[in-house]
Short mmCIF file of C-alpha atoms in Angstrom, two decimals:
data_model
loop_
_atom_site.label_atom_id
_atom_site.label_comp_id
_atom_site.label_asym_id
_atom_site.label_seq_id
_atom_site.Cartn_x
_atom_site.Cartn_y
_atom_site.Cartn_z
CA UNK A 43 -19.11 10.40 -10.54
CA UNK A 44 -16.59 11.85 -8.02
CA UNK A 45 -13.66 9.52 -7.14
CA UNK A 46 -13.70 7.27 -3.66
CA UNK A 47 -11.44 8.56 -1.44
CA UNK A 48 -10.86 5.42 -0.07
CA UNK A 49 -9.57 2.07 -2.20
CA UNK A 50 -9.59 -0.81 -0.02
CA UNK A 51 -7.37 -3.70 -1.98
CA UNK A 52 -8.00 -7.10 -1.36
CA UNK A 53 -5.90 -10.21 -3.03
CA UNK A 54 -8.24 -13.55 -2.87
CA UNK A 55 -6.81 -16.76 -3.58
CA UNK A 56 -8.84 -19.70 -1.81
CA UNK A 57 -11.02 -17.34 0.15
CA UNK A 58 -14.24 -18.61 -0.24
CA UNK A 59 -14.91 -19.89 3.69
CA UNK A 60 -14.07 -16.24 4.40
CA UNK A 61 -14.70 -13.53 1.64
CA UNK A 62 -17.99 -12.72 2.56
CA UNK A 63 -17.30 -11.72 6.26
CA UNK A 64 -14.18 -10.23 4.87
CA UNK A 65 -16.35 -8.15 2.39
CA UNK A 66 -19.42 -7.25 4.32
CA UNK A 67 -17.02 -5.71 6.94
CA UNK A 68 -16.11 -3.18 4.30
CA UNK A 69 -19.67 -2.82 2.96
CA UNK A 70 -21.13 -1.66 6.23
CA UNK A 71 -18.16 0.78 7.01
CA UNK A 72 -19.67 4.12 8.56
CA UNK A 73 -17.93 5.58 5.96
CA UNK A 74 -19.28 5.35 2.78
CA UNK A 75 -17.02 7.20 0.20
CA UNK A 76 -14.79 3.59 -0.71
CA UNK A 77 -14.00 1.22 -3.32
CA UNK A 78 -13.55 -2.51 -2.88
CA UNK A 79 -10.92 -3.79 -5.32
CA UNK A 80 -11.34 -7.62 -5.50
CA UNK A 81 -8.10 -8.76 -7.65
CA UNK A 82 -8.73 -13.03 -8.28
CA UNK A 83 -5.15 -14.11 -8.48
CA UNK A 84 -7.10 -17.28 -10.31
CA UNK A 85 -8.83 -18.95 -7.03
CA UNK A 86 -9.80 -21.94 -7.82
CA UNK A 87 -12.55 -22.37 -5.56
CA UNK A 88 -15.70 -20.61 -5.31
CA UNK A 89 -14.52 -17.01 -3.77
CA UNK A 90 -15.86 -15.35 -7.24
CA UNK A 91 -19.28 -16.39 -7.28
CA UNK A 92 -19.79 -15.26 -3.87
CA UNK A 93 -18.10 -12.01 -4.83
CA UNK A 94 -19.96 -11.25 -7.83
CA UNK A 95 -23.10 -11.27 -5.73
CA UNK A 96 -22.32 -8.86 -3.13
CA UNK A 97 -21.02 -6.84 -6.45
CA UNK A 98 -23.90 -7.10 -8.46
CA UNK A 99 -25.86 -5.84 -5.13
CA UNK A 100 -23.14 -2.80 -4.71
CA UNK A 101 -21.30 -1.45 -7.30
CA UNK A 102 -18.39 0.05 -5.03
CA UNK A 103 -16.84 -3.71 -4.79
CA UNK A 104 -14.77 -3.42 -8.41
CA UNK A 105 -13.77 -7.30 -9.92
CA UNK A 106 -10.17 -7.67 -11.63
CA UNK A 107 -8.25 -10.46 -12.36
CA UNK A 108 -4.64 -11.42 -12.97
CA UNK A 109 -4.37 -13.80 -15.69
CA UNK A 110 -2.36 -16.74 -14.04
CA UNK A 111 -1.89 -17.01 -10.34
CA UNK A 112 0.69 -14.24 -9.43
CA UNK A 113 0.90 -14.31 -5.33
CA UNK A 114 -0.02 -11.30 -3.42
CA UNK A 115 2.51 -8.97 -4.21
CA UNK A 116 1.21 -8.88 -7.90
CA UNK A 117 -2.38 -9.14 -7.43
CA UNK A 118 -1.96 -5.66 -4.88
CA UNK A 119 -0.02 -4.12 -7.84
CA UNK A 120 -2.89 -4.88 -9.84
CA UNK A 121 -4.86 -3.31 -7.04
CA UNK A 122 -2.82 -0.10 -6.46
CA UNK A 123 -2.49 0.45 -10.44
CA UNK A 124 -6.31 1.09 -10.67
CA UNK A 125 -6.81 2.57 -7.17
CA UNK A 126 -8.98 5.83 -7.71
CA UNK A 127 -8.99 6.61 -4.34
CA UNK A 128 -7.05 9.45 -2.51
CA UNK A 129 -5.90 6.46 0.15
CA UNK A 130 -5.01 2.71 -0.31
CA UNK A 131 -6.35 0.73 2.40
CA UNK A 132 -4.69 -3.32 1.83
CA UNK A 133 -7.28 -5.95 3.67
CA UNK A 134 -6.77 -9.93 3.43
CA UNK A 135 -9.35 -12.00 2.02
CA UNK A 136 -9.61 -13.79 5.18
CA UNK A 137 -9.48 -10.95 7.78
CA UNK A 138 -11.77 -7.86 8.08
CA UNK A 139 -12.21 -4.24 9.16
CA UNK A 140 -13.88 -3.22 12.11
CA UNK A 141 -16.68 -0.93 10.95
CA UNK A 142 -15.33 2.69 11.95
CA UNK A 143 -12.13 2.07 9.92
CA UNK A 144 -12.51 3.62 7.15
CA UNK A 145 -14.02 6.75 9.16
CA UNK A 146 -11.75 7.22 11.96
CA UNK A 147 -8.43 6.18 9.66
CA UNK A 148 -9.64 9.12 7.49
CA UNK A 149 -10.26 11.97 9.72
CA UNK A 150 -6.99 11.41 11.34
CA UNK A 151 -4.80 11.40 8.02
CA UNK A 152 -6.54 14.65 6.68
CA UNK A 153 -6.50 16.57 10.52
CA UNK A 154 -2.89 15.85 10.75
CA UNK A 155 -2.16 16.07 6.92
CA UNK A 156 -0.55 12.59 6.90
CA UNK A 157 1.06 9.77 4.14
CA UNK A 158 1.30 7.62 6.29
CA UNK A 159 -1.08 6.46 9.58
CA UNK A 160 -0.25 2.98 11.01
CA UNK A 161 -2.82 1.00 13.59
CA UNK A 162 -3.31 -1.77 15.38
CA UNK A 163 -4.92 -5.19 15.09
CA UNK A 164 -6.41 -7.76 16.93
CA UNK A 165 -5.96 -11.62 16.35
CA UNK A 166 -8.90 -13.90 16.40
CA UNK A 167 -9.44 -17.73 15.21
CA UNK A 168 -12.41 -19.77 15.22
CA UNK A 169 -13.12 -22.57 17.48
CA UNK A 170 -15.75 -24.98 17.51
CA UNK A 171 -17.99 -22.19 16.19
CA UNK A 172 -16.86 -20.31 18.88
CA UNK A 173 -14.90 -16.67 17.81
CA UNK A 174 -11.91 -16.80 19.96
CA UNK A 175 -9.98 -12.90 20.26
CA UNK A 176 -6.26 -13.45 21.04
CA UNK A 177 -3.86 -10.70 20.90
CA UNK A 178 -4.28 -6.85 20.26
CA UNK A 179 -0.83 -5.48 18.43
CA UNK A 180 0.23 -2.30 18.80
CA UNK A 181 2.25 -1.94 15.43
CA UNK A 182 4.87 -0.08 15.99
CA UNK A 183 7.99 0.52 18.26
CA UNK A 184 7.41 4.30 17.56
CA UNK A 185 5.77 6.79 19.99
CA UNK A 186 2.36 6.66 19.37
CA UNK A 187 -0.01 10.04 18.84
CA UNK A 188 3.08 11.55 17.69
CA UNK A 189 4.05 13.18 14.20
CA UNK A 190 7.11 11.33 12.41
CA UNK A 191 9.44 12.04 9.23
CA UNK A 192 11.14 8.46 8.66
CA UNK A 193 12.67 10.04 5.64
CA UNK A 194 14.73 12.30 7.50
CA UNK A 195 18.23 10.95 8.01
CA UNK A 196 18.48 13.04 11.57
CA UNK A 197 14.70 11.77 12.71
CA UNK A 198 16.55 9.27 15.43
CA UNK A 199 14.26 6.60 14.40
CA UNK A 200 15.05 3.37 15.81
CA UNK A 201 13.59 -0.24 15.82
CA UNK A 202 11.96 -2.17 12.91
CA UNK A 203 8.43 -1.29 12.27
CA UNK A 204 6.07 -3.93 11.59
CA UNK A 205 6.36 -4.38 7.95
CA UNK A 206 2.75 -5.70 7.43
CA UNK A 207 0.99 -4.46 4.86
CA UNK A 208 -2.66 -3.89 5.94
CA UNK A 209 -1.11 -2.36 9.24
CA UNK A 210 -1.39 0.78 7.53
CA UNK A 211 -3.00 3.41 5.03
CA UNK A 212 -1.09 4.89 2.81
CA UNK A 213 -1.59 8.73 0.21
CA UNK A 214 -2.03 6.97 -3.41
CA UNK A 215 0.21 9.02 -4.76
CA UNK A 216 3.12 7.83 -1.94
CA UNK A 217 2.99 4.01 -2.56
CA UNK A 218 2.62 4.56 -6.49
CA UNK A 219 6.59 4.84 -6.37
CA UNK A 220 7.19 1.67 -6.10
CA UNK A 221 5.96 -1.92 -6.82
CA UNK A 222 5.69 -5.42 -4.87
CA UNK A 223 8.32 -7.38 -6.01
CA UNK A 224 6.39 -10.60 -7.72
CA UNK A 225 6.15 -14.42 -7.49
CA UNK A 226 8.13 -14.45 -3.99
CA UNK A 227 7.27 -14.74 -0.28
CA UNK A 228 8.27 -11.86 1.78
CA UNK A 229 7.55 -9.28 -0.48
CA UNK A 230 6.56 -6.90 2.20
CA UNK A 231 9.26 -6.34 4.26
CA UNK A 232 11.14 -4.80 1.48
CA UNK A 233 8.59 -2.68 0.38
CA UNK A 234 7.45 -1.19 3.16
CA UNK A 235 10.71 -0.18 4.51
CA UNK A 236 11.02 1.47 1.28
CA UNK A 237 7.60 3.00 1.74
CA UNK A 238 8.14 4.19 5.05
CA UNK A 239 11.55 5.75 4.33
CA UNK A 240 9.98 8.29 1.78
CA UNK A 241 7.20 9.21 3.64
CA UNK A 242 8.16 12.68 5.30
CA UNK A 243 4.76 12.92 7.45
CA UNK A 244 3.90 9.65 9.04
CA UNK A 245 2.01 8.76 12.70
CA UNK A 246 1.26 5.45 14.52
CA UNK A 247 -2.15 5.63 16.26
CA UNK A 248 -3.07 2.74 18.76
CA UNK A 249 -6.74 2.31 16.99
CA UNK A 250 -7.61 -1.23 16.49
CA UNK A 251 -8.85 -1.11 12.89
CA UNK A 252 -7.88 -4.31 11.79
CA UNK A 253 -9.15 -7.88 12.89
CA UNK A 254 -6.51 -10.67 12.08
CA UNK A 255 -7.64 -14.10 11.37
CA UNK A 256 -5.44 -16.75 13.01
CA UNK A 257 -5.46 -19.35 9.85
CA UNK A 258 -3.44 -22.60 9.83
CA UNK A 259 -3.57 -23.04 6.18
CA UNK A 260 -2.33 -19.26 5.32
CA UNK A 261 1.40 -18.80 3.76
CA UNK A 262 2.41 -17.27 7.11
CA UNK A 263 1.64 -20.23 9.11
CA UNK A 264 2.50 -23.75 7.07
CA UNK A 265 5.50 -24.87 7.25
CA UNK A 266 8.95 -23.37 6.01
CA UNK A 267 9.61 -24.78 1.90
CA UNK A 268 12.68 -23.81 0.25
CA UNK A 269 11.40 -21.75 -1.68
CA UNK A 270 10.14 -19.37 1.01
CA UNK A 271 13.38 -19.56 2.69
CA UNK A 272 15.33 -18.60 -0.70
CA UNK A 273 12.57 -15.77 -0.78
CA UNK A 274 13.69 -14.49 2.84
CA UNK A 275 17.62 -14.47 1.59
CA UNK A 276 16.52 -12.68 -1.60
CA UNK A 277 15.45 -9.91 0.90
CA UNK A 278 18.57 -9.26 3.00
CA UNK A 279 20.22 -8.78 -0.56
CA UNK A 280 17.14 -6.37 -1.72
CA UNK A 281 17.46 -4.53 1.64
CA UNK A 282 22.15 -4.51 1.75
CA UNK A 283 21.84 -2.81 -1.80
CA UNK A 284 18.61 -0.46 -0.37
CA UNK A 285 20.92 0.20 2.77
CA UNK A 286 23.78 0.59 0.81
CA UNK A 287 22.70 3.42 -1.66
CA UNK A 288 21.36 5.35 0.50
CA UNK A 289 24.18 5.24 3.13
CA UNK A 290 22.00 4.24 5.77
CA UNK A 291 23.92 3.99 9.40
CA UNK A 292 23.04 2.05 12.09
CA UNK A 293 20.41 3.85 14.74
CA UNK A 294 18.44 4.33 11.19
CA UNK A 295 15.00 2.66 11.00
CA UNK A 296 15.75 1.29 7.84
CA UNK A 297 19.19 -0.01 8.98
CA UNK A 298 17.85 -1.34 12.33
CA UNK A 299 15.27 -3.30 10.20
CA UNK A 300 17.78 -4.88 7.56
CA UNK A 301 19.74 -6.02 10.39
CA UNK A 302 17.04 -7.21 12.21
CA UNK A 303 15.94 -9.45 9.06
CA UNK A 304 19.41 -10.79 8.46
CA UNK A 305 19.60 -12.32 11.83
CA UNK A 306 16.09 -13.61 11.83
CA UNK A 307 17.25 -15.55 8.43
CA UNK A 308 20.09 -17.16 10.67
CA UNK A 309 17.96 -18.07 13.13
CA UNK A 310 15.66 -19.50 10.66
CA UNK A 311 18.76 -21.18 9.00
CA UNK A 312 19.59 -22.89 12.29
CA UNK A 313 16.33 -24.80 12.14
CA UNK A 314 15.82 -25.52 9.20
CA UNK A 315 15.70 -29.14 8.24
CA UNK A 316 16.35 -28.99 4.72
CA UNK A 317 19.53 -27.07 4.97
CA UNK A 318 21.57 -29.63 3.03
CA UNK A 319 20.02 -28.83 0.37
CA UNK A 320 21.18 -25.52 -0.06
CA UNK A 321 24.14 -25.71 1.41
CA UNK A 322 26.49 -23.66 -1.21
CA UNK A 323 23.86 -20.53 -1.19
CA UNK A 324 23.69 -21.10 2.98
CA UNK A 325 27.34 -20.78 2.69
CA UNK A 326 27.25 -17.54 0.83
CA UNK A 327 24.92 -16.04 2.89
CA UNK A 328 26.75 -16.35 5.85
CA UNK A 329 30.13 -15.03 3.76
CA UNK A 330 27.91 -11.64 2.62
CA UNK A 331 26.60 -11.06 5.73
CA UNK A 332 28.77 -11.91 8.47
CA UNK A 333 29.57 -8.51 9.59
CA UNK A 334 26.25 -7.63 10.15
CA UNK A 335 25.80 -7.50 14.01
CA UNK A 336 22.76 -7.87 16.17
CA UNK A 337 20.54 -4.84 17.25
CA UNK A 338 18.60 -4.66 20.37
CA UNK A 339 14.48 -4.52 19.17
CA UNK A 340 12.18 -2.96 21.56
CA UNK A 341 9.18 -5.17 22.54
CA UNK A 342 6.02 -4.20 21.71
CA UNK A 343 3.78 -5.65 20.11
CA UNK A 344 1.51 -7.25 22.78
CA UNK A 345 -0.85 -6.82 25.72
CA UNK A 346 -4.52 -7.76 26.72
CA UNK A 347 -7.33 -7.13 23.80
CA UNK A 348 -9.35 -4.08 25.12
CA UNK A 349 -12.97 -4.28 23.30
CA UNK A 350 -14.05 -5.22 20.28
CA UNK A 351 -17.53 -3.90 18.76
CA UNK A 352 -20.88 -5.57 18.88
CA UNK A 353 -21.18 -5.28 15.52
CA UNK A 354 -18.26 -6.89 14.58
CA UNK A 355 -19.08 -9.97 16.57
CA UNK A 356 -22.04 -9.95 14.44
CA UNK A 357 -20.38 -10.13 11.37
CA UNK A 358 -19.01 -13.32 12.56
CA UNK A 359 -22.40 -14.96 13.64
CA UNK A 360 -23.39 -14.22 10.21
#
């Protein structure tokens, strides 16, 4: 059997009010020639069982598992480690794809011969049974419909991409160079500016692939630990040693974008209640990083949701 060209990754961790919408939106794709990888970082609910019977009824939905409970970054190692596809496609467990994803996202990489294609997503939430669609994001403060080489020093690049993972498809071969860092929050912003800043053939596209699932209990929306704030320093120290081997100036993407996280730690740092508590590592953040100025980000990432398919609306109603 010929390889999928295709592997759609998908982390699930307390997924089970959402994994089979999440699934069956990558089951009925128009485009057929995928793999599912389903990695269990050891959910403790139910999100298995309902798994294992959409993949004993399909067998392009593959079941791994870390053996303790690893966070995302490890469980889409896991993912990308066993990816046969020619693509990797990253999808939340409680998000999904619109239907022509897989179809449209493919065409374009292999007309244009891309590494690289970022899209855009819409943001929905669920009300009183009621699907509610938000926001449509357009990705990227880079010209859209328009051939890029972030790994060229010269490109004039500028602005911090949105670092999101499932924003974008990616050439298997490309994101095998490196690895999530493991058993922290934030994990993506370091690895996709890394990502981004090999890739010599790369394109933003204003196709809304992706359907974002406004959910208060996800780690992007409780509240700010410790932990997670240690997590976001951790990263401005990943990204000054990244910047700094590389000599990257400012007016570079990469540049822009470690600046730009630095200062959204001190504003973070300003609010933060606990901040007592770490005062001595506060303290020598500030010391590290207090020449790093501010630089201007365009906005873009708004405006008024378009359309969004019939058939996806179905998915919802079940």
């Amino acid at each position: 059997m010929r390889d999928p060209k295709i592997s759609i990754i998908i982390p699930v961790y307390n997924a089970e009010k959402y994994i089979e919408v999440c699934l069956k939106s990558c089951l009925e794709q128009t485009f057929g020639d995928i793999e599912i990888i389903v990695v269990n970082d050891c959910t403790p609910d139910d999100s298995m069982k309902i798994i294992k019977k959409l993949a004993d009824a399909d067998s392009r939905i593959i079941m791994l598992a870390n053996e303790v409970n690893k966070g995302q970054g490890a469980a889409r190692n896991k993912g990308i480690n066993n990816a046969k596809g020619e693509y990797v496609l990253f999808l939340d467990s409680d998000d999904c794809l619109d239907i022509h994803a897989c179809q449209i996202l493919y065409d374009y990489l292999k007309k244009y011969n891309l590494e690289v294609l970022q899209f855009s997503s819409l943001d929905f939430f669920e009300n009183a049974g009621q699907v509610k669609y938000s926001i449509n994001r357009l990705n990227n403060p880079w010209v859209k419909n328009k051939l890029l080489n972030p790994s060229d020093k010269n490109s004039g690049l500028s602005g911090a991409p949105n670092v999101t993972p499932w924003s974008y498809i990616t050439k298997t071969e490309l994101i095998r160079q490196q690895k999530f860092r493991e058993g922290v929050f934030h994990e993506d912003v370091d690895f996709t500016l890394k990502l981004f800043s090999k890739c010599k053939r790369f394109e933003t596209v204003s196709y809304t692939g992706y359907y974002y699932r406004f959910n208060a209990e996800s780690t992007t929306n409780t509240k700010l630990s410790v932990k997670r704030l240690m997590d976001m320093i951790s990263v401005c120290y990943v990204l000054k040693e990244y910047v700094s081997e590389n000599k990257y100036k400012k007016g570079y993407f990469v540049y822009d974008s470690y600046v730009d996280f630095v200062n959204n730690v001190r504003r973070t740092l300003e609010t933060f209640d606990e901040r007592q508590t770490l005062r001595k590592e506060i303290d020598s953040f500030y010391k590290d990083f207090k020449k790093i100025k501010s630089v201007t980000k365009p906005k873009f990432r708004t405006r008024l949701i378009p359309y969004v398919s019939r058939k996806v609306r179905q998915l919802f109603r079940g």
